[in-house]
C-alpha cells in the first residue's frame, strides 16, 4: 500500500527546504549582526567626527594662544631664528599644517608649512601677539581635521572584527540547536514518510519534542493508522468482490434471461396494443358502415314491400277478371319508380360495402401493395363519415390525384383514422362543431405528405411536447387511452419510414404533418 501522492510531495518539499533553511537562518543571523554593527558604527563615527573637530578647534585655540605668548619677545626684538624654533616646537603636533607670523606692520615675519592629508579638511585661527598690551604682530595657525578618518578606519576594523566574531559564534550555536531541535526530528520524519511510501506501516512514528515538528509527527502517525484501517477495509472489500465475482456471471445470465423475457413480453404487449387499436378502429368503421347501410337497405326494403303489396292486389284483380287497363298502367309506373329508387339505394350500399371490404382487408392484413393515395384516403374518410356527422364535424378534403404509392395502405389508414378521430375528440369542446381539413400532395423528391388540420382549441407547448408519449392524454377517464398518437408515431417512423411533426397554439387550432416516401423501405 502506497501513501497518497500529495502528502509525499509536501514531505519532500519540506526536506528540500531543510537544507536551504540552514542557509536562510545563517544569512539572517549574519544580516542581523551586520545591520546592528553598521548602525552602531554609523552612530559612533558620526559622533567621532564631531568630537574630533571640536578637539582640533580647542587644541588650535590653545596652541595659538601659547604660541602668541611665546612670540612676544622674538617679534619685539626681531629674532627670526627664535620664532622659527617656537614654530618648530608647535609643529610637533601632527595635525598642524602651517603657521604664519606677521609683524605689527603686516609684513611676513616667519612661515612654516607642510602638506595636509586633505586640503579640504583644514581649519584656521588667527591670534594677535601683544607686549605690554601693545600689538607687536599676529599669527595664523592652520590644523587638519582629517585625523578623524584614521580613527574611523580603526573603529571600522574593530566593528568588523567584533561582528565576525559574534556572527560565527551565533551561527555555531544556532546551527547546533537547529540540528538538535529541527534537523534530526525532520530526518526521522522523512525516513518515516519513505517507509509509508513503500507501504511499510508496521513501524510507529513517535514525536521527539512537543512543538510543530512533533505535531507533524502526530499527523504522520494518524495517517499511518488511517492507512492501516483503509488497507483492512480494502482487503475486506476485495474479498467481498472476489466472492461476488464468482457468482457474477450466473447473476448476469439470470438478469439477461429475465430482461429478454421482459423484452419479449413488452414486444407482444406492444403488438397486442397495436392490434387492439386496429380492431378498435375497424370496429368504429364497422359501426359507422352498419349505421350507414341501414338507410339504403331500409329504403330498398320499403320499396320492395310496397311493390309486393301492390302486386298482390293486381293478381287478385286478374284472378277475378276485373282487371282494368288503368290499374295495370298505375302499377307499372309505381313499380318502375320503386325499382329505380331501390336500385339507387342498393348501389349505394354496394359501394359502401366495397369500400369497407378494401379498408378492412388493408387494416387487418398489413399487406404491402401499390395503391392510389387519394383513393385510399377517400375510402377511409367515407368509412368515417357516419361518425364525423354524429360528432358535428365537417371534413374538407384537398386530395391530389395520381399519387401511386408502394407501401402499407392499412397502416396508412390507421394513421389517418387516428388523426381524424383524435381531432374530433380533443380539438373541440363538447357540443361544439368545427372543421377538419385533410390534404395530401407530393413534396420534394419521391415523398408525399398528409396534413390533418383543425380549427379547434389548440394545444399549449407542454401538451404539444408530450403528444407522442405513451399513455399521455388530456381525456383520461373520458374515453382517452393515451396510446393513439404514440401508435401513429411508431407507424410513421418505423413502418412507413417517414416523420411527423405537430404545430399548434392555444386558440389557433392544430396542424399535424406526416411526411413519408412513396416507396416504403422495409416490411412490417
CSV table of C-alpha atoms in Angstrom, one decimal, residues 135 184 322 425 480:
chain,number,residue,atom,x,y,z
A,135,UNK,CA,50.2,94.6,19.4
A,184,UNK,CA,17.3,15.4,13.4
A,322,UNK,CA,-112.0,-7.4,-63.2
A,425,UNK,CA,-62.3,14.0,-29.6
A,480,UNK,CA,-58.9,8.6,-24.0
